[in-house]
Coordinates of C-alpha atoms in Angstrom, one line a residue:
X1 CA 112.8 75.3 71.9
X2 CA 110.2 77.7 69.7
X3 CA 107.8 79.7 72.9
X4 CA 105.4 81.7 72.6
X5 CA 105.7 84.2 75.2
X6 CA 102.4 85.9 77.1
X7 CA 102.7 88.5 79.7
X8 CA 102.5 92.1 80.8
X9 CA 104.6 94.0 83.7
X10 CA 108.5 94.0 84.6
X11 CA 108.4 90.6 86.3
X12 CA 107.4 88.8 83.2
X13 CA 110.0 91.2 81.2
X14 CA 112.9 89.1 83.6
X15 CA 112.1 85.9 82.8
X16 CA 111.6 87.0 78.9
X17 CA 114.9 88.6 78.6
X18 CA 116.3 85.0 80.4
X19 CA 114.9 82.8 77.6
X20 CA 116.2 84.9 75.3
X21 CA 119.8 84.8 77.0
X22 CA 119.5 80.8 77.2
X23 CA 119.5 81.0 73.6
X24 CA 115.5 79.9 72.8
X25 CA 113.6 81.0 69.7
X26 CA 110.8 83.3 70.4
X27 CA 108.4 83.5 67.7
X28 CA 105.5 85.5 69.4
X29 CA 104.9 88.1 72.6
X30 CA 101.8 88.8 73.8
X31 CA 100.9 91.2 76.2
X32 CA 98.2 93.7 76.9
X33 CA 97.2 97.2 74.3
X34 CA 100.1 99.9 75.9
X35 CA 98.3 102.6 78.2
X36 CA 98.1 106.2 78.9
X37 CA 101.2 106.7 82.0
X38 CA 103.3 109.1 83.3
X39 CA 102.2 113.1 84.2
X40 CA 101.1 113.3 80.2
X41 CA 99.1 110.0 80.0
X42 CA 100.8 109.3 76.8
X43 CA 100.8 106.0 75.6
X44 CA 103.4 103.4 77.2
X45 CA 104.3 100.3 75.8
X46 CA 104.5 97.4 78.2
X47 CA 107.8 96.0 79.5
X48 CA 107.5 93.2 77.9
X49 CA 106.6 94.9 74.3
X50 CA 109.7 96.7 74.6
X51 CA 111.9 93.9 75.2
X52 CA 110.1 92.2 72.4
X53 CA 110.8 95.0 70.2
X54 CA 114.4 95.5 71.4
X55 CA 114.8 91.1 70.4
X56 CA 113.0 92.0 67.2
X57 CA 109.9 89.9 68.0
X58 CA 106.7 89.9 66.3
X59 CA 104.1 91.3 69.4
X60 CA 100.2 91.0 69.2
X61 CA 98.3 92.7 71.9
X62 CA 94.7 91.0 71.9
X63 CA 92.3 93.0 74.2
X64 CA 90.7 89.6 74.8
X65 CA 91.3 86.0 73.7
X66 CA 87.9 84.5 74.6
X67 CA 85.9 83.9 71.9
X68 CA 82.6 83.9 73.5
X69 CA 83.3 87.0 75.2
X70 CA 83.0 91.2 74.8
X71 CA 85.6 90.5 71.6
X72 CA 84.9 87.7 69.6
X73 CA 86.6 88.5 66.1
X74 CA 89.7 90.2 68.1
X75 CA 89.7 86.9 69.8
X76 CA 89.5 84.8 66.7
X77 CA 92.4 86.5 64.7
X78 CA 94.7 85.7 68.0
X79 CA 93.4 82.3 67.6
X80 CA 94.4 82.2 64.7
X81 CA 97.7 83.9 65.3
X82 CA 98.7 81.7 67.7
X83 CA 97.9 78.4 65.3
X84 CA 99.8 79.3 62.6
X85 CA 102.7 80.9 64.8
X86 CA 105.1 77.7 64.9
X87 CA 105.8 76.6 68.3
X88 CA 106.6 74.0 71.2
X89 CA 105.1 75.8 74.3
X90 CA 103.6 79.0 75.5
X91 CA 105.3 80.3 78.3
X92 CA 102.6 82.8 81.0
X93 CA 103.6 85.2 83.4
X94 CA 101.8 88.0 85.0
X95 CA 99.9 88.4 81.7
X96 CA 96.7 89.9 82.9
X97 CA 94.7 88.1 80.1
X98 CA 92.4 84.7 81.4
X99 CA 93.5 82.2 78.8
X100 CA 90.8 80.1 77.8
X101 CA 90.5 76.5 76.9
X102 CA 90.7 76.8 73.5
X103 CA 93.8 78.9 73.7
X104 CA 95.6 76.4 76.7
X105 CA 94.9 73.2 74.0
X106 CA 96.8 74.9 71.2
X107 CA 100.5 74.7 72.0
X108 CA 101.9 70.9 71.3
X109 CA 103.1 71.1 75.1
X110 CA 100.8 73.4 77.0
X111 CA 100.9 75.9 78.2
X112 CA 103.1 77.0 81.9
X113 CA 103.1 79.5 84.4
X114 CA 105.6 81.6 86.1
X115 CA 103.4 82.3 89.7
X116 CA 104.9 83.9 92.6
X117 CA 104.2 82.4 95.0
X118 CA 104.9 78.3 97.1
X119 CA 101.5 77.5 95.6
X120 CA 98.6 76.8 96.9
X121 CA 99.5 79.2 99.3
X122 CA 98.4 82.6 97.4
X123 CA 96.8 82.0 94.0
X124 CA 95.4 84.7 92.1
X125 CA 96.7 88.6 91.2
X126 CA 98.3 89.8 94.1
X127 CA 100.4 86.5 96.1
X128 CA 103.4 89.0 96.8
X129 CA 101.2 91.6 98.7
X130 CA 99.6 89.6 100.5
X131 CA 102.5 87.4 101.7
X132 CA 104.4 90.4 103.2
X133 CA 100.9 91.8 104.6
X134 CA 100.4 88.1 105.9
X135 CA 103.7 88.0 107.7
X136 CA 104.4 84.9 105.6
X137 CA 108.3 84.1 106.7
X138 CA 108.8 82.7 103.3
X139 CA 107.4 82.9 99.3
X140 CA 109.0 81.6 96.2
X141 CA 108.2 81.0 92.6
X142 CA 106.0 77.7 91.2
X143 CA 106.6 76.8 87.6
X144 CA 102.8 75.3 87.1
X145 CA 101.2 73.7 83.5
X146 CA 98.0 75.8 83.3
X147 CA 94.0 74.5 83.4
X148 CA 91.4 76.6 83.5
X149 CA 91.0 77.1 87.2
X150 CA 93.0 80.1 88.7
X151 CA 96.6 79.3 89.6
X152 CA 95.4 75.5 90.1
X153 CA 97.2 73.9 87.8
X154 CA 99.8 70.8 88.5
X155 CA 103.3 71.8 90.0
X156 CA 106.2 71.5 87.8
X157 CA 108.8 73.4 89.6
X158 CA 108.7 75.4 93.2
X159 CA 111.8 76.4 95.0
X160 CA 111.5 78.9 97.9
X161 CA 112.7 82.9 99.1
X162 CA 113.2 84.0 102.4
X163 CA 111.3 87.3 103.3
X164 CA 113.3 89.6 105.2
X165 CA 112.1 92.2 107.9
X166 CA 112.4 94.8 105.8
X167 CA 111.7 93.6 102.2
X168 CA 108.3 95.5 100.7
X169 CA 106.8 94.4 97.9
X170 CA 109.4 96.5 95.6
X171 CA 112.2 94.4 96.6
X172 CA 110.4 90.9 96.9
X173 CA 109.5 91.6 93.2
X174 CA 112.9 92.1 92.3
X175 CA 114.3 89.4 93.9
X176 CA 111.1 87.2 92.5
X177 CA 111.8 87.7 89.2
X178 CA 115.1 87.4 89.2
X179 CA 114.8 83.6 90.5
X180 CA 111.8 82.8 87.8
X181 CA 113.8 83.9 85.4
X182 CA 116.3 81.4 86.3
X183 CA 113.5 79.0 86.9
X184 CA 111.9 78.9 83.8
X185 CA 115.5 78.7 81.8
X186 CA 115.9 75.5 84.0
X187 CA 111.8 74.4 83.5
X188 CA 112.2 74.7 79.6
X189 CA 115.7 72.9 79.9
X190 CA 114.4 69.7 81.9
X191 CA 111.2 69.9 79.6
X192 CA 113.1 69.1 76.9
X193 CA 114.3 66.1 78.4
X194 CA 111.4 64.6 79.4
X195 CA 112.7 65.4 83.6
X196 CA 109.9 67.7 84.0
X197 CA 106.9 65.9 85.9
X198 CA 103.9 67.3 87.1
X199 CA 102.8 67.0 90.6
X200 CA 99.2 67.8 91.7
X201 CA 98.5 70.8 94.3
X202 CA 96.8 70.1 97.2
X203 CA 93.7 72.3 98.2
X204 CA 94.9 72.4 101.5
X205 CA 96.3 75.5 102.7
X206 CA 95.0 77.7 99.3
X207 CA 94.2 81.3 99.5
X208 CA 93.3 83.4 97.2
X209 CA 95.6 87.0 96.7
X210 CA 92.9 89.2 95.6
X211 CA 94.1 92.5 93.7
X212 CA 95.0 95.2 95.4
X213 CA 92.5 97.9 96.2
X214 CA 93.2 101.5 96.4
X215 CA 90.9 102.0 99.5
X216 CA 93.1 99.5 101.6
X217 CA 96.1 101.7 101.3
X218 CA 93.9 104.3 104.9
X219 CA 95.7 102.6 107.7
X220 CA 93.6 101.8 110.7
X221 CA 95.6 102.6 113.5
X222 CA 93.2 100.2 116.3
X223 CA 95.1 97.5 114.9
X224 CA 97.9 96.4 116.1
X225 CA 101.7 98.2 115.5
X226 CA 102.8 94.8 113.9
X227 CA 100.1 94.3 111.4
X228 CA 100.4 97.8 110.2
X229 CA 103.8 97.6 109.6
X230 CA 103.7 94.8 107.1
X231 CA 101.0 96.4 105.3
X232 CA 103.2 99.3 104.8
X233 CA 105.7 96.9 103.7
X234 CA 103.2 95.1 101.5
X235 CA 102.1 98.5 100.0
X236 CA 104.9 99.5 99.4
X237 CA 105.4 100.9 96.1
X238 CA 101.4 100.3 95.1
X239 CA 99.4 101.8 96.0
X240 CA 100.7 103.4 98.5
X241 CA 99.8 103.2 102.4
X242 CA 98.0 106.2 104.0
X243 CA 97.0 108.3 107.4
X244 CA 95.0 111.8 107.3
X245 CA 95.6 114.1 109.8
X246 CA 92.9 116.8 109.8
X247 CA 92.4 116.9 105.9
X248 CA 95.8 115.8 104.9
X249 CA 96.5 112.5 103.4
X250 CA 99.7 111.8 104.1
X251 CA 101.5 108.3 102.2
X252 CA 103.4 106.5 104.9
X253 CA 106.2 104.6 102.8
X254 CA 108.7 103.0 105.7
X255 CA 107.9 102.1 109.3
X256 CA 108.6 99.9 112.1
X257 CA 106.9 98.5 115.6
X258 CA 108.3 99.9 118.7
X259 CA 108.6 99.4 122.4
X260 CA 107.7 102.9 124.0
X261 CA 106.7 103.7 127.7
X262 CA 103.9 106.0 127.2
X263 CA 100.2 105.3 125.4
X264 CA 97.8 107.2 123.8
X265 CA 94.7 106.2 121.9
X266 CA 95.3 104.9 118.6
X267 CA 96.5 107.5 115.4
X268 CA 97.6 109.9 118.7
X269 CA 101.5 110.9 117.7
X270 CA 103.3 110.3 120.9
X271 CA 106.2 111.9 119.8
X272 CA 108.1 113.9 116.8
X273 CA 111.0 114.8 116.8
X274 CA 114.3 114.6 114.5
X275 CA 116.3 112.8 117.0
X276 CA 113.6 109.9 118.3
X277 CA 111.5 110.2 115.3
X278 CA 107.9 110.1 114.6
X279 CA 105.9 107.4 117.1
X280 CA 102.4 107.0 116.6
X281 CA 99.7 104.8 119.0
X282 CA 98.4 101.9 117.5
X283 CA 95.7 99.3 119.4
X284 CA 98.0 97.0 120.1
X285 CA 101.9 99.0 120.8
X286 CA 103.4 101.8 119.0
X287 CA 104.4 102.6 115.0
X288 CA 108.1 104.5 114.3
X289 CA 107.2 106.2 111.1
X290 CA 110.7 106.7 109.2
X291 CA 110.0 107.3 105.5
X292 CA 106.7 109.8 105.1
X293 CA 105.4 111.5 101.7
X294 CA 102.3 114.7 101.8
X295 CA 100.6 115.8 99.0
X296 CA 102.8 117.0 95.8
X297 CA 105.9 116.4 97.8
X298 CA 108.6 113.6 97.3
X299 CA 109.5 111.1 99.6
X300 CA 111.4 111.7 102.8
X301 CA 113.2 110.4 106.0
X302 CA 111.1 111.8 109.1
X303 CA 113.5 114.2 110.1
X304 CA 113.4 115.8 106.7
X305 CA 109.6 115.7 106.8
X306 CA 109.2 117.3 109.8
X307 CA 110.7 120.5 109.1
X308 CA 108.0 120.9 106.7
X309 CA 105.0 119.7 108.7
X310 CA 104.2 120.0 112.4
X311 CA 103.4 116.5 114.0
X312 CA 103.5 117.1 117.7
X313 CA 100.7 116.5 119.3
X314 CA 98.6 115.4 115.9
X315 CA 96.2 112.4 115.5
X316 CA 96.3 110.5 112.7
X317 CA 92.1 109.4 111.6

């Protein structure tokens, strides 16, 4: 089947390189203008540009296809891009771009998406954050045909992913876009036989996985030990979770709820040692802190970290 192709980071780079591997013709990427990364800022194609590049694909990164919008003539020449690129269906994942009507009515089949996440359950930008953060025991992947409303569209294809204890959102990526890229080689597969229907979502149970802001990463230690676990977890590798003590910010990358005999009030460090570890009071039980990062330094077990920075007796604000 000829797809165009639309999206952005590594998880839409998967399921690209598996529609490639299942033998279908891509005759267009898009994905958004490459920005400044890395300690130099230099310019950095996206994932999917460079698996585009490495297939020999024609790319086209529009900084906006709506054509009432900031852009209008950038928009029009993707229109127009789009119409005369020869093609069955557009294929959408994680593109960062809102795709508007006029765009969605162009390919002869529609347009689908590649969501992570058992839809409705978490529509919108973040649905594997806020899963782990949730304490959701499960997520998956929904193979949906787009409309205009965000991630509302009817269900093609949903199958579902156990979340471990001690997945973050690092490794529930991974293993999320290794299943839709086996998804949408099967999606494309039953399209083409006319096995693909569409099922309506119910608005029952929908939530909405807002992006992820940098000022959620400063842990509250009055909640409970269990909560801020998974938000570790959830943060976990963006952006980061955080506790200051005194005027250091320190990242907190790995941790884990624990029974312990003695309290404190909450952010007080009950113990910190290399053999037990570092324990730290929450409002509701006690935090084992086993992975820790401070300022300019790398990442390190708590044992390591201590030898560099004095936690007895602390308080994490």
């Amino acid at each position: 089947m000829k797809i165009i192709f639309a999206g952005t980071p590594e998880f839409a780079a998967v399921a690209l390189e598996a529609l490639y591997a299942a033998g279908h013709d891509i005759t267009l990427v898009l994905t958004q203008p490459d920005r400044p990364a890395g300690r130099g800022m230099q310019l950095q194609a996206s994932p999917v540009k460079q698996c585009a590049q490495k297939h020999g694909t024609p790319v086209a990164q529009p900084v906006s296809l709506r054509l009432n919008g900031k852009y209008p003539d950038v928009a029009k020449q993707a229109h127009a891009l789009l119409q005369s690129t020869p093609h069955d269906i557009m294929v959408v994942a994680a593109y960062g771009l809102i795709l508007p009507r006029s765009v969605l009515d162009i390919p002869r089949l529609g347009c689908i998406n590649i969501h992570g996440s058992l839809l409705p359950r978490w529509r919108g930008a973040a649905p594997i954050h806020r899963a782990i953060e949730a304490g959701d025991a499960e997520t998956g992947i929904t193979i949906m045909q787009m409309e205009e409303g965000l991630d509302t569209g009817p269900m093609m294809l949903i199958e579902s992913l156990p979340i471990a204890d001690d997945d973050t959102t690092g490794s529930l990526h991974d293993k999320l876009a290794a299943l839709g890229g086996k998804m949408i080689v099967e999606a494309i597969a039953r399209l083409e036989l006319g096995q693909l229907p569409a099922v309506p979502q119910p608005e029952e149970g929908a939530n909405y996985a807002a992006k992820i802001a940098k000022e959620e990463a400063a842990l509250d230690f009055s909640l409970g030990a269990e909560q801020l676990a998974r938000r570790i977890r959830a943060f976990n590798p963006f952006p980061g979770a955080t506790g200051r003590v005194g005027d250091t910010v320190i990242k907190l990358w790995q941790a884990r709820p624990v029974t312990v005999a003695q309290s404190g009030a909450p952010g007080e460090v009950l113990s910190a040692d290399a053999q037990g570890g570092i324990v730290v009071a929450c409002g509701e039980g006690a935090l084992l802190l086993t992975e820790l990062q401070k300022p300019g330094g790398k990442r390190l077990p708590a044992s390591e970290f201590l030898k560099g920075f004095a936690l007895e007796g602390a308080r994490f604000n």
